[in-house]
Amino acid sequence: MIRVLVVEDDPQLVRALKINLQARRYEVQAAGTGADALRLAAARRPDVILLDLGLPDMDGAEVIRNLRGWSRAPILVLSARQTSEEKVRALDAGADDYVTKPFSMDELLARLRAATRRQKAPAASRTNEVSVVTTDEFSIDLVAKRARRGERTVRLTPTEWHLLEILITHPGQLITQSQLLLEVWGPTYGENTNYLRVYMAQLRRKLEADPSHPRYLITEPGMGYRFEP
Ligand code: CA
């Protein structure tokens, strides 16, 4: 049974989440404050954490940083905030994904399943296990460092390759702009989101059937990018 810690101060939402999650055989614990969340997470070691960013006692990003000090459980952020800044802060602090309120229960459950699937296959071994990622449009051989569309080899620059590799080894996961900039360009390029736009456009031109309506390399406006397998 997968243990979920729900951190949320809205009792109606907690109730709805409990009913829906328990009906799908999740074991649910609930905390209404950041302090309770940290205490329960340490005591019960949940498999996955749903975290509201607007808590009465603590900033959501602070809760995430604290959890990340000792826990690798996936954190799925529930956010009512209109601005992407808050969500980006949460993701950069170590959250795995987010759902914007109001969300549909189906969407939440899908994100929850994706987060727990990823947890079962840690990043390091995933790269070793899956050496070729194949979609209907292209295939990427991570070991041979070869990209193909049908019979045709696609030439990628080292920077394009690096960017693509990060995205496709985290299928379905939102990777923030600053994570990508840090990983590919290094710590002094944190603000250069225009680099990402340029290189993502190039990757789409090379890999997508309709680059202006990408099917696989998805932009989350103001936040980051996602490889949708
Ligand atoms: Ca709240």
mmCIF file of C-alpha atoms and ligand atoms in Angstrom:
data_model
loop_
_atom_site.group_PDB
_atom_site.id
_atom_site.type_symbol
_atom_site.label_atom_id
_atom_site.label_comp_id
_atom_site.label_asym_id
_atom_site.label_seq_id
_atom_site.Cartn_x
_atom_site.Cartn_y
_atom_site.Cartn_z
ATOM 1 C CA MET A 1 0.000 0.000 0.000
ATOM 2 C CA ILE A 2 1.352 3.411 -0.968
ATOM 3 C CA ARG A 3 1.418 5.858 1.936
ATOM 4 C CA VAL A 4 0.489 9.446 1.091
ATOM 5 C CA LEU A 5 0.999 12.399 3.384
ATOM 6 C CA VAL A 6 -1.513 15.152 2.570
ATOM 7 C CA VAL A 7 -0.340 18.551 3.831
ATOM 8 C CA GLU A 8 -3.254 20.959 3.464
ATOM 9 C CA ASP A 9 -5.044 23.376 5.791
ATOM 10 C CA ASP A 10 -8.379 23.380 3.953
ATOM 11 C CA PRO A 11 -10.458 20.707 5.757
ATOM 12 C CA GLN A 12 -12.879 20.232 2.833
ATOM 13 C CA LEU A 13 -10.065 19.553 0.409
ATOM 14 C CA VAL A 14 -8.404 17.188 2.888
ATOM 15 C CA ARG A 15 -11.675 15.308 3.195
ATOM 16 C CA ALA A 16 -12.114 15.051 -0.588
ATOM 17 C CA LEU A 17 -8.515 13.898 -1.040
ATOM 18 C CA LYS A 18 -8.856 11.302 1.713
ATOM 19 C CA ILE A 19 -12.017 9.824 0.217
ATOM 20 C CA ASN A 20 -10.581 9.654 -3.291
ATOM 21 C CA LEU A 21 -7.173 8.344 -2.305
ATOM 22 C CA GLN A 22 -8.464 5.748 0.128
ATOM 23 C CA ALA A 23 -10.912 4.527 -2.527
ATOM 24 C CA ARG A 24 -7.842 3.812 -4.669
ATOM 25 C CA ARG A 25 -6.137 1.970 -1.855
ATOM 26 C CA TYR A 26 -3.698 4.637 -0.803
ATOM 27 C CA GLU A 27 -3.026 4.932 2.905
ATOM 28 C CA VAL A 28 -3.571 8.581 3.835
ATOM 29 C CA GLN A 29 -2.160 10.715 6.653
ATOM 30 C CA ALA A 30 -3.073 14.384 6.881
ATOM 31 C CA ALA A 31 -1.294 17.407 8.354
ATOM 32 C CA GLY A 32 -2.751 20.932 8.516
ATOM 33 C CA THR A 33 0.482 22.818 9.213
ATOM 34 C CA GLY A 34 4.105 22.739 8.088
ATOM 35 C CA ALA A 35 5.259 21.739 11.568
ATOM 36 C CA ASP A 36 2.815 18.816 11.672
ATOM 37 C CA ALA A 37 3.885 17.801 8.188
ATOM 38 C CA LEU A 38 7.562 17.604 9.153
ATOM 39 C CA ARG A 39 6.762 15.685 12.340
ATOM 40 C CA LEU A 40 4.478 13.181 10.536
ATOM 41 C CA ALA A 41 6.872 12.771 7.611
ATOM 42 C CA ALA A 42 9.680 11.869 10.022
ATOM 43 C CA ALA A 43 7.510 9.490 12.044
ATOM 44 C CA ARG A 44 5.604 7.755 9.235
ATOM 45 C CA ARG A 45 8.007 7.951 6.277
ATOM 46 C CA PRO A 46 5.346 8.437 3.559
ATOM 47 C CA ASP A 47 5.999 7.203 0.001
ATOM 48 C CA VAL A 48 4.739 10.439 -1.505
ATOM 49 C CA ILE A 49 3.810 13.891 -0.174
ATOM 50 C CA LEU A 50 1.044 16.206 -1.436
ATOM 51 C CA LEU A 51 1.913 19.688 -0.214
ATOM 52 C CA ASP A 52 -0.203 22.841 -0.235
ATOM 53 C CA LEU A 53 2.091 25.869 -0.609
ATOM 54 C CA GLY A 54 -0.126 28.210 1.431
ATOM 55 C CA LEU A 55 0.141 26.861 4.966
ATOM 56 C CA PRO A 56 -0.706 28.871 8.096
ATOM 57 C CA ASP A 57 2.644 28.493 9.854
ATOM 58 C CA MET A 58 5.373 28.013 7.256
ATOM 59 C CA ASP A 59 6.266 28.859 3.697
ATOM 60 C CA GLY A 60 5.820 25.833 1.426
ATOM 61 C CA ALA A 61 9.322 26.115 -0.024
ATOM 62 C CA GLU A 62 10.728 26.065 3.515
ATOM 63 C CA VAL A 63 8.848 22.826 4.227
ATOM 64 C CA ILE A 64 10.287 21.322 1.025
ATOM 65 C CA ARG A 65 13.870 22.353 1.819
ATOM 66 C CA ASN A 66 13.509 20.886 5.293
ATOM 67 C CA LEU A 67 12.085 17.600 3.937
ATOM 68 C CA ARG A 68 14.771 17.375 1.271
ATOM 69 C CA GLY A 69 17.400 17.443 4.010
ATOM 70 C CA TRP A 70 16.603 13.799 4.736
ATOM 71 C CA SER A 71 13.738 12.522 2.545
ATOM 72 C CA ARG A 72 13.661 11.488 -1.104
ATOM 73 C CA ALA A 73 9.898 10.895 -1.173
ATOM 74 C CA PRO A 74 8.337 12.596 -4.216
ATOM 75 C CA ILE A 75 6.689 15.917 -3.336
ATOM 76 C CA LEU A 76 3.716 16.994 -5.411
ATOM 77 C CA VAL A 77 2.835 20.636 -4.799
ATOM 78 C CA LEU A 78 -0.791 21.793 -4.656
ATOM 79 C CA SER A 79 -0.806 25.463 -5.494
ATOM 80 C CA ALA A 80 -3.543 28.062 -5.681
ATOM 81 C CA ARG A 81 -1.080 30.770 -6.616
ATOM 82 C CA GLN A 82 -1.665 32.528 -9.892
ATOM 83 C CA THR A 83 1.994 33.353 -10.438
ATOM 84 C CA SER A 84 4.418 30.741 -11.603
ATOM 85 C CA GLU A 85 7.149 32.228 -9.387
ATOM 86 C CA GLU A 86 5.894 30.451 -6.272
ATOM 87 C CA LYS A 87 5.709 27.103 -8.048
ATOM 88 C CA VAL A 88 9.165 27.540 -9.547
ATOM 89 C CA ARG A 89 10.521 28.289 -6.077
ATOM 90 C CA ALA A 90 8.891 25.101 -4.791
ATOM 91 C CA LEU A 91 10.297 23.033 -7.669
ATOM 92 C CA ASP A 92 13.759 24.488 -7.218
ATOM 93 C CA ALA A 93 13.574 23.756 -3.491
ATOM 94 C CA GLY A 94 13.112 20.081 -4.405
ATOM 95 C CA ALA A 95 9.449 19.454 -5.234
ATOM 96 C CA ASP A 96 8.897 16.984 -8.081
ATOM 97 C CA ASP A 97 5.812 18.365 -9.734
ATOM 98 C CA TYR A 98 2.806 20.589 -9.140
ATOM 99 C CA VAL A 99 -0.945 20.689 -9.654
ATOM 100 C CA THR A 100 -2.752 24.021 -9.786
ATOM 101 C CA LYS A 101 -5.932 24.432 -7.754
ATOM 102 C CA PRO A 102 -8.691 23.872 -8.586
ATOM 103 C CA PHE A 103 -7.587 20.551 -10.049
ATOM 104 C CA SER A 104 -9.556 17.549 -11.184
ATOM 105 C CA MET A 105 -9.121 14.424 -9.101
ATOM 106 C CA ASP A 106 -8.167 12.519 -12.278
ATOM 107 C CA GLU A 107 -5.333 14.945 -12.973
ATOM 108 C CA LEU A 108 -4.068 14.702 -9.415
ATOM 109 C CA LEU A 109 -4.179 10.896 -9.448
ATOM 110 C CA ALA A 110 -2.311 10.777 -12.770
ATOM 111 C CA ARG A 111 0.441 13.046 -11.412
ATOM 112 C CA LEU A 112 0.571 10.990 -8.231
ATOM 113 C CA ARG A 113 0.975 7.747 -10.196
ATOM 114 C CA ALA A 114 3.714 9.321 -12.328
ATOM 115 C CA ALA A 115 5.566 10.554 -9.221
ATOM 116 C CA THR A 116 5.475 7.164 -7.493
ATOM 117 C CA ARG A 117 6.499 5.365 -10.707
ATOM 118 C CA ARG A 118 9.549 7.595 -10.988
ATOM 119 C CA GLN A 119 10.388 6.934 -7.349
ATOM 120 C CA LYS A 120 10.497 3.170 -8.050
ATOM 121 C CA ALA A 121 13.080 3.743 -10.792
ATOM 122 C CA PRO A 122 15.717 6.144 -9.435
ATOM 123 C CA ALA A 123 17.330 8.534 -11.906
ATOM 124 C CA ALA A 124 20.766 6.900 -11.980
ATOM 125 C CA SER A 125 19.585 3.388 -12.788
ATOM 126 C CA ARG A 126 16.943 4.639 -15.193
ATOM 127 C CA THR A 127 19.630 6.044 -17.475
ATOM 128 C CA ASN A 128 21.441 2.711 -17.424
ATOM 129 C CA GLU A 129 18.367 0.584 -17.935
ATOM 130 C CA VAL A 130 16.751 2.603 -20.689
ATOM 131 C CA SER A 131 19.356 3.279 -23.334
ATOM 132 C CA VAL A 132 16.959 3.958 -26.190
ATOM 133 C CA VAL A 133 13.912 6.205 -25.917
ATOM 134 C CA THR A 134 11.527 5.696 -28.818
ATOM 135 C CA THR A 135 8.467 7.738 -29.730
ATOM 136 C CA ASP A 136 6.300 7.643 -32.866
ATOM 137 C CA GLU A 137 8.354 10.522 -34.226
ATOM 138 C CA PHE A 138 11.965 9.925 -33.184
ATOM 139 C CA SER A 139 14.284 7.616 -31.305
ATOM 140 C CA ILE A 140 17.163 8.624 -29.087
ATOM 141 C CA ASP A 141 19.981 6.247 -28.226
ATOM 142 C CA LEU A 142 21.450 7.591 -24.995
ATOM 143 C CA VAL A 143 24.477 5.291 -25.011
ATOM 144 C CA ALA A 144 25.488 5.634 -28.657
ATOM 145 C CA LYS A 145 24.438 9.327 -28.495
ATOM 146 C CA ARG A 146 22.428 9.009 -31.684
ATOM 147 C CA ALA A 147 19.131 10.607 -32.612
ATOM 148 C CA ARG A 148 17.048 9.307 -35.509
ATOM 149 C CA ARG A 149 13.824 10.205 -37.256
ATOM 150 C CA GLY A 150 12.785 7.169 -39.227
ATOM 151 C CA GLU A 151 15.839 6.099 -41.218
ATOM 152 C CA ARG A 152 17.429 9.508 -40.974
ATOM 153 C CA THR A 153 20.113 10.439 -38.445
ATOM 154 C CA VAL A 154 19.482 13.781 -36.766
ATOM 155 C CA ARG A 155 22.553 15.830 -35.945
ATOM 156 C CA LEU A 156 22.438 17.490 -32.546
ATOM 157 C CA THR A 157 24.961 19.917 -31.110
ATOM 158 C CA PRO A 158 26.468 19.027 -27.703
ATOM 159 C CA THR A 159 24.265 21.644 -26.021
ATOM 160 C CA GLU A 160 21.099 20.385 -27.713
ATOM 161 C CA TRP A 161 22.069 16.859 -26.773
ATOM 162 C CA HIS A 162 22.655 17.751 -23.120
ATOM 163 C CA LEU A 163 19.294 19.517 -22.876
ATOM 164 C CA LEU A 164 17.441 16.676 -24.589
ATOM 165 C CA GLU A 165 19.128 14.049 -22.437
ATOM 166 C CA ILE A 166 17.968 15.723 -19.213
ATOM 167 C CA LEU A 167 14.383 15.947 -20.433
ATOM 168 C CA ILE A 168 14.013 12.433 -21.837
ATOM 169 C CA THR A 169 15.595 10.762 -18.823
ATOM 170 C CA HIS A 170 12.845 12.379 -16.703
ATOM 171 C CA PRO A 171 9.756 11.418 -18.715
ATOM 172 C CA GLY A 172 6.630 13.317 -17.780
ATOM 173 C CA GLN A 173 8.472 15.419 -15.226
ATOM 174 C CA LEU A 174 8.559 19.210 -15.227
ATOM 175 C CA ILE A 175 12.157 20.431 -15.208
ATOM 176 C CA THR A 176 12.444 24.111 -14.285
ATOM 177 C CA GLN A 177 14.257 26.685 -16.383
ATOM 178 C CA SER A 178 16.824 27.243 -13.655
ATOM 179 C CA GLN A 179 17.495 23.499 -13.270
ATOM 180 C CA LEU A 180 18.170 23.227 -17.007
ATOM 181 C CA LEU A 181 20.287 26.379 -17.142
ATOM 182 C CA LEU A 182 22.338 25.253 -14.158
ATOM 183 C CA GLU A 183 22.860 21.766 -15.537
ATOM 184 C CA VAL A 184 23.670 22.723 -19.129
ATOM 185 C CA TRP A 185 25.236 26.185 -18.924
ATOM 186 C CA GLY A 186 26.408 26.380 -15.316
ATOM 187 C CA PRO A 187 25.673 28.545 -12.275
ATOM 188 C CA THR A 188 26.232 31.991 -13.841
ATOM 189 C CA TYR A 189 23.539 31.597 -16.500
ATOM 190 C CA GLY A 190 20.513 31.341 -14.213
ATOM 191 C CA GLU A 191 18.690 34.286 -15.819
ATOM 192 C CA ASN A 192 19.331 33.438 -19.457
ATOM 193 C CA THR A 193 15.977 31.825 -20.193
ATOM 194 C CA ASN A 194 16.273 33.078 -23.800
ATOM 195 C CA TYR A 195 18.989 30.409 -24.318
ATOM 196 C CA LEU A 196 16.448 27.771 -23.432
ATOM 197 C CA ARG A 197 13.874 29.183 -25.822
ATOM 198 C CA VAL A 198 16.400 29.182 -28.663
ATOM 199 C CA TYR A 199 17.711 25.675 -28.033
ATOM 200 C CA MET A 200 14.283 24.175 -27.400
ATOM 201 C CA ALA A 201 13.084 25.688 -30.686
ATOM 202 C CA GLN A 202 16.053 24.058 -32.439
ATOM 203 C CA LEU A 203 15.338 20.686 -30.849
ATOM 204 C CA ARG A 204 11.706 20.889 -31.884
ATOM 205 C CA ARG A 205 12.660 21.801 -35.444
ATOM 206 C CA LYS A 206 14.860 18.721 -35.571
ATOM 207 C CA LEU A 207 12.586 16.258 -33.756
ATOM 208 C CA GLU A 208 8.943 17.318 -33.855
ATOM 209 C CA ALA A 209 6.586 16.785 -36.800
ATOM 210 C CA ASP A 210 4.994 20.182 -36.132
ATOM 211 C CA PRO A 211 7.564 22.281 -34.247
ATOM 212 C CA SER A 212 5.115 25.104 -33.499
ATOM 213 C CA HIS A 213 2.696 22.633 -31.885
ATOM 214 C CA PRO A 214 5.090 20.270 -30.119
ATOM 215 C CA ARG A 215 3.819 16.868 -29.084
ATOM 216 C CA TYR A 216 6.855 15.696 -27.068
ATOM 217 C CA LEU A 217 8.922 18.688 -25.952
ATOM 218 C CA ILE A 218 6.391 20.707 -24.029
ATOM 219 C CA THR A 219 6.773 24.236 -22.619
ATOM 220 C CA GLU A 220 5.222 25.044 -19.254
ATOM 221 C CA PRO A 221 5.043 28.837 -19.670
ATOM 222 C CA GLY A 222 7.198 30.749 -17.208
ATOM 223 C CA MET A 223 8.249 27.541 -15.463
ATOM 224 C CA GLY A 224 10.142 25.017 -17.521
ATOM 225 C CA TYR A 225 9.906 22.092 -19.909
ATOM 226 C CA ARG A 226 8.592 18.567 -19.920
ATOM 227 C CA PHE A 227 9.206 15.543 -22.137
ATOM 228 C CA GLU A 228 5.793 13.938 -22.658
ATOM 229 C CA PRO A 229 6.520 10.372 -23.825
HETATM 230 CA CA CA B 1 -3.811 26.655 2.102
#
